[in-house]
XYZ file of C-alpha atoms in Angstrom:
756
model
C -38.563 -12.603 20.534
C -38.863 -12.686 24.298
C -36.982 -10.034 26.268
C -34.596 -12.518 27.851
C -33.310 -13.730 24.463
C -33.179 -10.186 23.099
C -31.336 -9.040 26.201
C -28.729 -11.786 25.794
C -28.275 -11.125 22.066
C -27.552 -7.434 22.632
C -24.931 -7.977 25.345
C -21.278 -7.257 24.802
C -19.994 -10.875 24.927
C -16.896 -9.988 26.983
C -19.011 -8.181 29.582
C -21.684 -10.859 29.941
C -20.854 -11.531 33.587
C -21.280 -7.828 34.411
C -24.854 -7.593 33.133
C -27.872 -8.129 35.325
C -28.554 -11.888 35.595
C -32.047 -11.677 34.150
C -32.627 -15.424 33.857
C -31.607 -16.073 37.468
C -34.022 -13.444 38.761
C -36.745 -14.946 36.603
C -36.232 -18.298 38.337
C -36.734 -16.537 41.703
C -39.960 -15.041 40.398
C -41.084 -18.504 39.299
C -40.512 -19.709 42.884
C -42.834 -16.934 44.105
C -45.391 -17.804 41.453
C -45.264 -21.526 42.255
C -45.740 -20.834 45.952
C -48.781 -18.675 45.309
C -50.251 -21.270 43.010
C -49.760 -23.976 45.610
C -51.370 -21.794 48.239
C -54.343 -20.999 46.011
C -54.939 -24.740 45.416
C -54.747 -25.519 49.151
C -58.115 -24.651 50.769
C -56.766 -24.496 54.294
C -53.654 -22.433 53.657
C -54.445 -19.707 51.182
C -52.465 -16.562 50.654
C -54.068 -13.754 52.589
C -55.881 -11.613 50.101
C -55.341 -7.899 50.171
C -57.878 -6.352 52.597
C -60.834 -4.617 51.129
C -60.686 -0.869 51.359
C -62.259 0.529 54.440
C -64.685 3.414 54.404
C -61.902 5.879 55.154
C -59.787 4.463 52.352
C -62.762 4.632 50.033
C -63.238 8.284 50.860
C -59.579 8.979 50.180
C -59.785 7.207 46.823
C -62.961 9.127 45.931
C -61.262 12.367 46.902
C -58.320 11.544 44.670
C -60.592 11.798 41.682
C -60.612 15.578 42.185
C -56.758 15.946 42.269
C -54.842 17.471 39.404
C -54.123 14.917 36.663
C -50.412 14.268 36.059
C -50.189 10.611 35.091
C -49.087 10.954 31.459
C -45.993 12.953 32.264
C -44.943 10.906 35.288
C -42.361 8.263 34.453
C -43.022 6.007 37.403
C -46.631 6.821 38.124
C -47.546 8.445 41.410
C -44.504 10.059 42.963
C -46.464 12.012 45.521
C -44.598 11.952 48.848
C -47.913 11.715 50.646
C -48.460 8.206 49.285
C -50.357 5.929 51.651
C -48.057 4.007 53.946
C -50.228 0.907 53.648
C -49.567 0.736 49.879
C -45.765 0.678 50.303
C -44.180 -2.693 49.564
C -40.445 -1.949 49.671
C -38.160 0.695 51.067
C -34.987 1.307 49.043
C -32.066 3.133 50.608
C -28.472 3.952 49.640
C -25.746 2.878 52.026
C -22.162 4.203 52.153
C -19.425 1.682 52.784
C -15.627 1.641 52.639
C -13.983 -0.296 49.852
C -11.309 -2.386 51.610
C -9.196 -2.831 48.482
C -9.058 0.816 47.411
C -9.858 2.456 50.721
C -12.470 4.685 49.047
C -16.026 5.495 49.966
C -18.394 3.226 48.030
C -22.145 3.319 47.700
C -24.472 0.323 47.656
C -28.237 -0.018 47.590
C -30.417 -2.100 49.861
C -34.118 -2.947 49.623
C -36.218 -3.659 52.706
C -39.355 -5.757 52.112
C -42.213 -4.310 54.201
C -44.592 -7.248 53.872
C -42.493 -9.813 55.684
C -45.451 -10.884 57.852
C -47.382 -12.292 54.927
C -47.223 -15.934 53.869
C -44.434 -16.771 51.421
C -42.614 -13.530 52.128
C -39.306 -15.402 52.428
C -39.344 -15.926 48.668
C -39.819 -12.239 48.048
C -37.139 -11.302 50.545
C -34.704 -13.549 48.708
C -35.760 -12.000 45.397
C -35.070 -8.431 46.529
C -31.788 -9.429 48.149
C -30.567 -10.954 44.888
C -31.997 -8.003 42.955
C -29.922 -5.619 45.078
C -26.818 -7.751 44.499
C -27.329 -7.547 40.754
C -27.955 -3.855 40.812
C -24.894 -3.117 42.953
C -22.805 -5.302 40.602
C -24.026 -3.334 37.574
C -23.467 0.053 39.220
C -19.989 -0.827 40.455
C -18.912 -2.179 37.068
C -20.289 0.889 35.306
C -18.573 3.254 37.734
C -15.229 1.436 37.263
C -15.578 1.562 33.480
C -16.436 5.289 33.539
C -13.333 5.983 35.607
C -11.349 3.953 33.055
C -12.656 5.858 30.036
C -12.071 9.188 31.823
C -8.409 8.257 32.258
C -8.287 7.180 28.602
C -9.753 10.544 27.642
C -7.067 12.393 29.596
C -4.427 10.346 27.766
C -5.989 11.138 24.390
C -6.033 14.809 25.324
C -2.262 14.836 25.775
C -1.758 12.808 22.599
C -3.843 15.367 20.656
C -1.755 18.170 22.146
C 1.375 16.556 20.771
C -0.210 15.770 17.391
C -1.361 19.336 16.883
C 2.052 20.668 17.962
C 3.759 18.254 15.604
C 1.462 19.344 12.797
C 2.451 22.972 13.354
C 6.154 22.055 13.542
C 6.093 20.021 10.356
C 4.051 22.465 8.313
C 4.760 26.131 7.892
C 3.097 27.850 10.853
C 2.148 30.735 8.547
C -0.190 28.519 6.542
C -1.428 26.328 9.374
C -5.042 26.951 10.298
C -5.383 28.822 13.589
C -5.505 26.454 16.529
C -6.105 27.157 20.133
C -3.822 26.031 22.916
C -5.482 22.751 23.681
C -4.031 22.028 27.056
C -6.153 19.849 29.272
C -7.071 22.244 32.000
C -10.589 21.083 32.794
C -12.915 18.178 32.242
C -11.362 15.236 30.414
C -11.790 15.561 26.673
C -12.355 19.307 27.025
C -9.643 19.579 24.434
C -11.439 17.252 22.119
C -14.713 19.055 22.697
C -13.001 22.131 21.325
C -14.708 24.713 23.448
C -12.821 27.557 21.816
C -11.586 30.193 24.157
C -11.799 33.129 21.865
C -10.625 36.656 22.526
C -12.899 39.028 20.680
C -11.835 42.512 19.632
C -14.720 43.963 17.800
C -15.577 41.567 14.986
C -12.077 40.035 14.860
C -11.409 36.682 16.582
C -7.954 36.083 17.992
C -6.808 32.493 18.468
C -3.982 31.346 20.641
C -1.691 28.889 18.808
C -1.028 25.483 20.284
C 2.121 25.382 22.398
C 5.159 23.634 20.912
C 6.767 23.071 24.278
C 5.161 19.633 24.542
C 7.505 18.383 21.797
C 10.443 18.756 24.183
C 9.029 16.133 26.542
C 7.868 13.355 24.267
C 9.258 10.601 22.066
C 7.545 8.801 19.238
C 6.858 5.098 19.564
C 8.117 3.039 16.674
C 6.573 -0.397 16.268
C 8.257 -3.242 14.411
C 6.188 -2.900 11.234
C 8.958 -4.189 8.952
C 11.851 -6.606 9.449
C 14.288 -3.685 9.086
C 12.573 -1.604 11.718
C 12.459 -4.646 13.992
C 16.251 -5.043 13.693
C 16.693 -1.381 14.517
C 14.453 -1.877 17.541
C 16.581 -4.776 18.740
C 19.954 -3.068 18.383
C 18.784 0.433 19.301
C 16.191 1.946 21.558
C 12.574 0.908 21.091
C 11.699 4.559 20.906
C 13.127 7.344 18.839
C 13.079 11.058 18.962
C 10.971 13.175 16.685
C 12.423 14.093 13.292
C 9.529 16.431 12.400
C 8.802 14.997 8.990
C 5.536 14.371 7.193
C 5.843 10.595 7.310
C 6.127 10.777 11.084
C 3.105 13.036 11.212
C 1.078 10.746 8.960
C 1.895 7.631 10.984
C 1.080 9.356 14.263
C -2.197 10.632 12.894
C -3.176 7.164 11.657
C -2.453 5.597 15.061
C -4.426 8.268 16.887
C -7.296 7.874 14.462
C -7.463 4.165 15.238
C -7.268 4.930 18.967
C -10.244 7.284 18.632
C -12.230 4.640 16.796
C -11.630 2.044 19.493
C -12.311 4.570 22.255
C -15.594 5.589 20.621
C -16.620 1.927 20.352
C -15.944 1.426 24.052
C -18.092 4.458 24.862
C -20.912 3.071 22.721
C -20.635 -0.234 24.546
C -20.998 1.574 27.886
C -23.996 3.565 26.653
C -25.680 0.417 25.469
C -24.748 -1.309 28.753
C -26.650 1.288 30.776
C -29.694 1.188 28.491
C -29.967 -2.616 28.485
C -29.583 -2.944 32.246
C -32.123 -0.215 32.980
C -34.525 -1.966 30.619
C -33.840 -5.315 32.306
C -34.555 -3.927 35.788
C -37.753 -2.356 34.501
C -38.895 -5.626 32.945
C -38.093 -7.751 35.968
C -39.946 -5.388 38.313
C -42.975 -5.392 36.029
C -42.970 -9.196 36.169
C -42.769 -9.022 39.917
C -45.768 -6.664 40.106
C -47.725 -8.890 37.769
C -47.045 -12.062 39.730
C -47.578 -10.614 43.221
C -50.275 -8.036 42.347
C -48.224 -5.429 44.137
C -46.910 -2.011 43.100
C -43.229 -2.101 43.991
C -41.759 -1.172 40.624
C -42.367 2.564 41.061
C -40.166 2.837 44.127
C -37.412 0.578 42.831
C -37.200 2.108 39.340
C -37.142 5.575 40.911
C -34.052 4.462 42.829
C -32.550 3.138 39.581
C -33.159 6.461 37.872
C -31.666 8.454 40.740
C -28.611 6.206 41.069
C -25.233 6.677 39.410
C -26.411 4.396 36.625
C -29.229 6.784 35.704
C -27.661 10.145 36.563
C -24.162 9.798 35.222
C -23.693 11.715 31.967
C -19.915 11.406 31.483
C -20.262 8.801 28.740
C -22.785 10.832 26.737
C -20.615 13.932 26.927
C -17.498 12.016 25.964
C -19.272 10.497 22.939
C -20.285 13.963 21.739
C -16.780 15.354 22.219
C -15.023 12.389 20.591
C -17.295 12.608 17.530
C -16.696 16.359 17.217
C -12.933 16.006 17.481
C -12.790 13.010 15.146
C -14.768 14.762 12.443
C -12.598 17.877 12.653
C -9.116 16.377 12.943
C -9.410 13.125 10.993
C -12.204 13.696 8.434
C -11.622 17.308 7.376
C -14.928 18.370 8.875
C -16.977 15.821 6.898
C -19.397 14.619 9.548
C -21.042 12.024 7.313
C -17.706 10.392 6.619
C -16.659 10.609 10.254
C -19.828 9.014 11.600
C -19.656 6.287 8.976
C -16.152 5.474 10.227
C -17.042 5.608 13.895
C -20.352 3.743 13.482
C -19.945 1.179 10.712
C -23.137 -0.298 9.366
C -24.184 -3.687 10.682
C -23.353 -6.438 8.288
C -26.451 -7.912 6.670
C -26.902 -11.409 5.411
C -27.227 -11.653 1.635
C -29.689 -14.182 0.259
C -27.734 -14.505 -2.978
C -24.804 -15.944 -1.017
C -27.027 -18.712 0.344
C -28.434 -19.256 -3.163
C -25.024 -19.696 -4.748
C -23.868 -21.983 -1.947
C -26.760 -24.255 -2.772
C -26.012 -24.061 -6.496
C -22.299 -24.853 -6.072
C -23.058 -27.647 -3.653
C -25.471 -29.178 -6.125
C -22.959 -28.841 -8.934
C -20.329 -30.506 -6.770
C -22.595 -33.484 -6.150
C -23.360 -33.755 -9.871
C -19.669 -33.694 -10.739
C -18.897 -36.360 -8.111
C -21.542 -38.589 -9.681
C -20.145 -37.939 -13.179
C -16.578 -38.765 -12.040
C -17.759 -41.955 -10.336
C -19.677 -43.085 -13.435
C -16.731 -42.292 -15.705
C -14.302 -44.226 -13.530
C -16.619 -47.217 -13.287
C -17.518 -47.377 -16.993
C -13.890 -47.147 -18.115
C -12.678 -49.598 -15.489
C -9.935 -47.270 -14.297
C -9.647 -49.012 -10.920
C -8.643 -52.197 -12.723
C -6.560 -50.605 -15.492
C -2.794 -50.640 -15.737
C -2.742 -46.841 -15.530
C -4.244 -46.818 -12.049
C -0.901 -46.691 -10.273
C 0.427 -44.077 -12.682
C -2.614 -41.858 -12.081
C -2.336 -42.164 -8.300
C 1.358 -41.314 -8.371
C 0.979 -38.197 -10.530
C -2.509 -36.721 -10.973
C -3.953 -37.591 -7.580
C -1.389 -35.532 -5.547
C -2.049 -32.566 -7.821
C -5.756 -32.493 -7.081
C -5.651 -33.717 -3.473
C -4.068 -30.359 -2.677
C -7.392 -28.678 -3.417
C -9.230 -31.357 -1.489
C -7.177 -30.514 1.631
C -7.869 -26.831 1.091
C -11.629 -27.305 0.630
C -11.844 -29.545 3.709
C -9.992 -26.978 5.817
C -12.379 -24.232 4.642
C -15.415 -26.375 5.416
C -14.086 -27.017 8.938
C -13.494 -23.275 9.376
C -17.078 -22.581 8.204
C -18.327 -25.038 10.849
C -16.204 -23.231 13.426
C -17.647 -19.847 12.457
C -21.172 -21.242 12.656
C -20.726 -22.580 16.191
C -18.717 -19.563 17.315
C -21.593 -17.391 16.214
C -24.203 -19.654 17.743
C -22.517 -19.689 21.153
C -21.534 -16.006 20.957
C -17.781 -16.451 20.782
C -16.576 -13.081 19.536
C -14.200 -14.448 16.873
C -14.250 -11.174 14.922
C -12.812 -9.248 17.867
C -10.337 -11.979 18.803
C -8.917 -12.215 15.287
C -8.952 -8.438 14.854
C -11.073 -8.240 11.723
C -12.138 -4.785 10.645
C -15.761 -4.337 11.753
C -18.181 -5.432 9.074
C -15.597 -7.321 6.994
C -15.569 -10.649 8.869
C -16.843 -13.566 6.847
C -19.790 -15.559 8.108
C -20.046 -19.307 7.653
C -22.154 -18.898 4.467
C -19.430 -16.790 2.826
C -16.783 -19.361 3.743
C -18.984 -22.111 2.355
C -19.453 -20.080 -0.818
C -15.697 -19.971 -1.425
C -15.167 -23.612 -0.505
C -18.033 -24.868 -2.669
C -16.909 -22.698 -5.592
C -13.397 -24.081 -5.343
C -14.851 -27.566 -5.103
C -16.733 -27.071 -8.370
C -13.589 -25.879 -10.159
C -11.514 -28.773 -8.799
C -14.017 -31.490 -9.650
C -14.507 -30.052 -13.157
C -10.746 -30.185 -13.674
C -10.589 -33.774 -12.401
C -13.308 -34.790 -14.837
C -11.481 -33.143 -17.726
C -8.318 -35.127 -16.918
C -10.275 -38.380 -16.814
C -11.642 -37.708 -20.270
C -8.152 -37.335 -21.761
C -6.750 -40.168 -23.861
C -3.220 -41.184 -24.687
C -2.035 -40.225 -28.200
C -1.364 -43.594 -29.932
C 1.246 -42.081 -32.288
C 3.449 -40.147 -29.872
C 2.580 -42.162 -26.749
C 2.228 -38.878 -24.865
C -0.602 -37.023 -23.257
C -2.017 -33.820 -24.562
C -0.053 -31.002 -22.946
C -3.018 -28.657 -22.732
C -5.030 -31.086 -20.630
C -2.093 -31.924 -18.384
C -1.710 -28.225 -17.627
C -5.201 -28.029 -16.082
C -3.967 -28.599 -12.482
C -1.237 -25.921 -12.690
C -3.757 -23.606 -14.363
C -6.130 -24.116 -11.457
C -3.357 -23.323 -8.963
C -2.550 -20.133 -10.924
C -6.196 -19.040 -10.879
C -6.429 -19.535 -7.096
C -3.194 -17.613 -6.479
C -4.260 -14.745 -8.746
C -7.583 -14.437 -6.943
C -5.793 -14.463 -3.586
C -3.493 -11.558 -4.487
C -6.017 -9.699 -6.654
C -5.877 -5.994 -5.679
C -9.417 -5.210 -6.883
C -12.313 -5.000 -4.418
C -13.824 -8.351 -5.341
C -14.146 -11.729 -3.640
C -13.709 -10.458 -0.066
C -10.609 -8.339 -0.596
C -10.331 -7.283 3.080
C -10.164 -10.907 4.198
C -7.708 -11.879 1.477
C -5.353 -9.042 2.438
C -5.753 -9.864 6.110
C -4.692 -13.441 5.312
C -1.731 -12.246 3.254
C -0.545 -9.932 6.038
C -0.716 -12.765 8.563
C 1.063 -15.042 6.137
C 3.848 -12.475 5.699
C 4.141 -12.150 9.481
C 4.529 -15.940 9.696
C 7.349 -15.917 7.131
C 9.123 -13.085 8.989
C 8.208 -14.542 12.392
C 11.049 -13.180 14.567
C 10.825 -9.672 13.149
C 7.197 -8.888 13.982
C 5.264 -8.615 17.227
C 3.342 -11.906 17.399
C -0.451 -11.576 17.603
C -3.101 -14.259 17.878
C -3.990 -14.321 14.124
C -0.324 -14.833 13.297
C 0.292 -17.899 15.435
C -3.225 -19.180 14.767
C -2.482 -19.235 11.023
C 0.891 -20.851 11.651
C -0.848 -23.598 13.599
C -3.091 -24.213 10.593
C 0.011 -24.771 8.452
C 1.315 -27.400 10.879
C -1.788 -29.430 9.973
C -1.274 -28.864 6.239
C 2.149 -30.421 5.832
C 0.854 -32.722 3.116
C -0.565 -29.757 1.219
C 2.881 -28.108 1.287
C 4.449 -31.313 0.056
C 1.937 -31.409 -2.804
C 3.014 -27.878 -3.734
C 6.576 -29.167 -3.779
C 5.439 -31.932 -6.124
C 3.865 -29.302 -8.405
C 7.245 -27.578 -8.746
C 9.080 -30.792 -9.525
C 6.393 -32.296 -11.766
C 6.004 -29.257 -13.994
C 9.490 -27.774 -13.554
C 11.286 -30.915 -14.807
C 8.705 -31.603 -17.558
C 7.458 -34.911 -16.160
C 3.904 -33.847 -16.915
C 4.480 -34.491 -20.660
C 4.780 -38.243 -20.056
C 2.721 -38.350 -16.826
C 5.666 -39.819 -14.989
C 7.210 -38.648 -11.694
C 10.468 -40.578 -11.867
C 12.567 -37.393 -11.716
C 10.966 -36.456 -8.394
C 10.935 -39.915 -6.859
C 14.579 -40.701 -7.771
C 16.066 -37.369 -6.637
C 17.963 -37.139 -3.343
C 17.556 -33.347 -3.412
C 13.792 -33.835 -3.619
C 13.890 -36.068 -0.527
C 15.846 -33.429 1.435
C 13.416 -30.701 0.375
C 10.537 -32.962 1.501
C 12.011 -32.933 5.031
C 12.551 -29.174 4.953
C 9.017 -28.563 3.761
C 7.610 -30.605 6.662
C 9.788 -28.742 9.205
C 9.046 -25.162 8.061
C 5.571 -24.748 9.751
C 6.884 -26.078 13.071
C 10.024 -23.946 12.854
C 7.855 -20.861 12.297
C 5.983 -21.688 15.503
C 9.293 -22.132 17.365
C 10.382 -18.657 16.261
C 7.038 -17.155 17.177
C 7.146 -18.730 20.661
C 10.660 -17.519 21.260
C 9.719 -14.005 20.140
C 6.826 -13.968 22.585
C 9.016 -15.403 25.329
C 11.810 -12.864 24.795
C 9.196 -10.104 24.599
C 8.135 -10.946 28.131
C 4.525 -11.629 27.234
C 4.330 -15.249 28.438
C 6.973 -17.320 30.223
C 5.271 -20.561 29.198
C 6.153 -19.884 25.540
C 9.591 -21.418 26.118
C 7.920 -24.756 26.842
C 5.671 -24.213 23.851
C 8.731 -23.720 21.669
C 10.186 -26.936 23.096
C 6.991 -28.731 22.187
C 7.242 -27.678 18.538
C 10.944 -28.514 18.481
C 10.184 -32.053 19.661
C 7.689 -32.278 16.810
C 10.406 -31.192 14.359
C 12.679 -33.979 15.626
C 9.830 -36.490 15.242
C 8.927 -35.318 11.714
C 12.547 -35.476 10.544
C 12.989 -38.975 12.054
C 9.715 -40.212 10.530
C 10.555 -38.841 7.091
C 14.058 -40.300 7.047
C 12.735 -43.637 8.243
C 10.081 -43.616 5.499
C 12.664 -42.852 2.835
C 15.397 -45.288 3.927
C 13.762 -47.809 6.241
C 15.648 -49.786 8.874
C 14.878 -51.079 12.331
C 17.038 -48.502 14.163
C 15.478 -45.610 12.308
C 12.049 -47.034 13.028
C 12.814 -47.219 16.766
C 14.102 -43.634 16.763
C 11.112 -42.442 14.774
C 8.697 -44.285 17.068
C 10.179 -42.936 20.278
C 10.457 -39.317 19.107
C 6.950 -39.430 17.691
C 5.595 -40.873 20.924
C 7.208 -38.085 22.971
C 5.974 -35.418 20.579
C 2.462 -36.872 20.528
C 2.204 -36.973 24.325
C 3.653 -33.476 24.680
C 1.375 -31.990 21.998
C -1.765 -33.772 23.288
C -1.166 -32.508 26.800
C -0.594 -28.968 25.515
C -3.750 -29.101 23.356
C -6.037 -30.137 26.178
C -4.533 -28.455 29.231
C -3.018 -25.234 27.882
C -4.772 -24.420 24.632
C -8.225 -25.646 25.694
C -7.824 -24.952 29.418
C -9.398 -28.328 30.376
C -8.492 -31.046 32.888
C -8.711 -28.681 35.840
C -8.993 -30.921 38.888
C -10.611 -28.410 41.279
C -12.854 -26.622 38.787
C -16.595 -26.173 39.175
C -17.033 -28.653 36.298
C -14.901 -31.684 37.333
C -11.889 -32.188 35.061
C -12.983 -29.419 32.728
C -12.836 -25.715 33.572
C -14.925 -23.312 35.619
C -16.610 -21.653 32.635
C -17.972 -23.545 29.665
C -19.858 -22.360 26.614
C -21.310 -25.593 25.292
C -24.452 -26.745 27.104
C -23.322 -30.395 27.566
C -20.135 -31.273 29.406
C -19.962 -34.638 27.620
C -18.965 -32.871 24.412
C -15.681 -31.753 26.020
C -14.792 -35.280 27.090
C -15.643 -36.607 23.612
C -13.439 -33.886 22.081
C -10.524 -34.809 24.329
C -10.785 -38.481 23.380
C -11.055 -37.690 19.684
C -8.052 -35.375 19.908
C -5.954 -38.219 21.375
C -7.093 -40.676 18.708
C -6.513 -38.277 15.823
C -3.123 -37.307 17.238
C -2.105 -40.957 17.040
C -3.228 -41.214 13.403
C -0.138 -39.452 12.057
C 2.063 -42.165 13.612
C 0.934 -44.579 10.906
C 4.119 -43.977 8.935
C 6.199 -44.888 12.016
C 4.372 -48.227 12.224
C 5.258 -48.837 8.562
C 1.651 -48.875 7.469
C 2.353 -47.363 4.069
C -0.339 -49.025 2.022
C -3.566 -50.885 2.731
C -4.542 -53.879 0.558
C -7.325 -51.932 -1.115
C -5.791 -48.432 -1.030
C -2.896 -46.824 -2.815
C -0.209 -45.296 -0.598
C -1.095 -41.741 -1.705
C -4.763 -42.391 -0.939
C -3.889 -43.547 2.571
C -1.656 -40.507 3.082
C -4.547 -38.281 1.928
C -6.904 -39.921 4.431
C -4.432 -39.442 7.286
C -3.874 -35.812 6.254
C -7.646 -35.270 6.157
C -7.989 -36.649 9.692
C -5.371 -34.165 10.881
C -7.295 -31.316 9.225
C -10.463 -32.437 10.999
C -8.556 -32.539 14.286
C -7.281 -29.052 13.657
C -10.815 -27.814 12.968
C -11.986 -29.260 16.278
C -8.940 -27.737 18.019
C -9.783 -24.338 16.516
C -13.189 -24.190 18.167
C -12.065 -25.006 21.697
C -8.897 -22.902 21.387
C -10.911 -19.818 20.492
C -13.517 -20.630 23.114
C -10.814 -20.603 25.753
C -9.404 -17.308 24.376
C -12.896 -15.809 24.446
C -13.380 -16.804 28.071
C -10.016 -15.265 28.942
C -11.194 -12.001 27.398
C -14.490 -12.296 29.278
C -12.615 -12.800 32.543
C -10.674 -9.624 31.957
C -13.627 -7.736 30.411
C -11.604 -6.987 27.283
C -14.098 -5.934 24.616
C -12.048 -3.358 22.683
C -8.686 -3.715 21.000
C -5.725 -2.112 22.728
C -4.234 0.373 20.276
C -0.641 1.550 20.863
C -0.489 5.346 21.070
C 2.044 7.209 18.906
C 3.701 9.296 21.619
C 5.275 8.541 24.984
C 6.750 10.782 27.682
C 10.276 11.201 28.874
C 10.606 9.911 32.409
C 6.825 9.345 32.420
C 6.331 13.061 32.745
C 2.712 13.766 31.844
C 2.590 17.155 33.502
C 4.146 18.892 30.548
């Protein structure tokens, strides 16, 4: 792999703009190369060759053969200050300027090209000017990030002071291991480095216990982790005093542990940032020397090594101190366990996953062929039981079809997110190494497809009992058995079938149910948005309850469900629930002060609720007035939702952006894809209005089949929405250089008094 691709693949996606623009500098080098090639082909205007060495120069070079040899230990070749002036190509100097925003002394680097009299020198002057811009950008970003992590280290110092004091207070001080007073009196993270200040008296070591005075100045932060605690937070203070119990200690320790993990990851990102940029500057200068036949890399790389980028060691020291403190305080001194937690292994692709995806996909195709042949040979499309089958069995199995289609769309999203380096794992908050790739998602979807198609085939093979005129109960229970299997796998506590992802999904699902009582995060409202596109799946679940609860499955007849007014009311409620959850989530975010636009977002979902209720009532009862009301409310909701999708969620249709009517930053290489996506979103948004237009059944399709097609189109639209929504979120993180999760710390200070 070429260095440019390797360099891009190793970048922190959210910091991409802060790295050296290697490809841009390569284009400048190509301009220099093209000019030299043109000059070499032009007989009357050739590039002046380097002058042959004169006799004096030859004597100097011959004399250099008798100098002491030091080339193998010199990093940048000849660093002798007595280097010949005529061999110098560039002069690099550091300049001190005043930062107007912060009013602080800043340092920048400038390169002077000493061969400006030669032909084509303007290209090289431009190259070094842009090279300096890139280097100053890298140095300034790194310096700002170092200052940021130093402040974070000071904060963690104080948090550790409180944790250790709380540990002593909770436990019996007589049995607590001796701890030193870990006040932050020196370099940040000196506490965490644990440079023990020991008082020796002969062979006896005396330790000074950690001070408990810090407990008088702090309060513990309580997050709304349960609906009950959320209610307490609303009616009482959001913070509470310390009660000095073990549960409090355990929770505080767990939060600090997570804070250390995220802080260590940020430090590793910074360390890798320095290494990659130094390597990039080295490679670009070597390319310059190769193209121009000059020797400028020594001087420039020496400047890089002597700059803040090469000389700063704060990050390396902080990494060492964080690891030492983490192993001692959170892993009981087990360094292997601590390092495995701080540096999780990179997830590797498993060939058996790809193998089973192929197997399940092949089995699915075979089952589709078998079902088609069975239907054709038995003439089921022309039989009298066709309508009965579509009214009863088809809704039971179409539920799994919606689920499989949604999973396939998500697998496609993961594939393209990975391809275009959208950091979906960080955005969703997956535990490192547990996120599912597109092959794993396809494995689950294809496996579920095989089970569903096998169940469909078993139902087709069932015959009516001529004596009792009833269907075999065991066969009719296949759909509910399949639902039971899927639910049991979802809640299975054993470490099989991607347990971390299943539990992550269940937690987000629980947060959606208890929407107003939890702090709303992106995975929560993202999952709720998926449910708004799966209304028909929820209605099919309702049909399961009615069909099997009232015993209609024994006669394969759904009259109890279709003739029940209660069932019709529940159908409306089921359709409203996903949108109502989003209304509650938006209001929680609005009242929490996170985003003032969430009030409008809540209004958007409320308009959709009105439209859904009107459409459902009109479908159930008919009537011209109801149809007009349903049409108008659906039109308003469609326009409102389409505008919000494209302008707010996707961030497109920016009139004055660098990409006309799109946005300034785009990930996809072709701008036409965005316009196609906007048009498709509008068309697919209109598809759900078919019920308003009273298009309940096509001449060649059953009503349930048409509903399934419309529901599938909405799932496809949601899959497309998912990609661009997360792309926009990724670009927002890139714009703010957010590459690490923000972890709430367990302790806060009274009156913001940190000088305890």
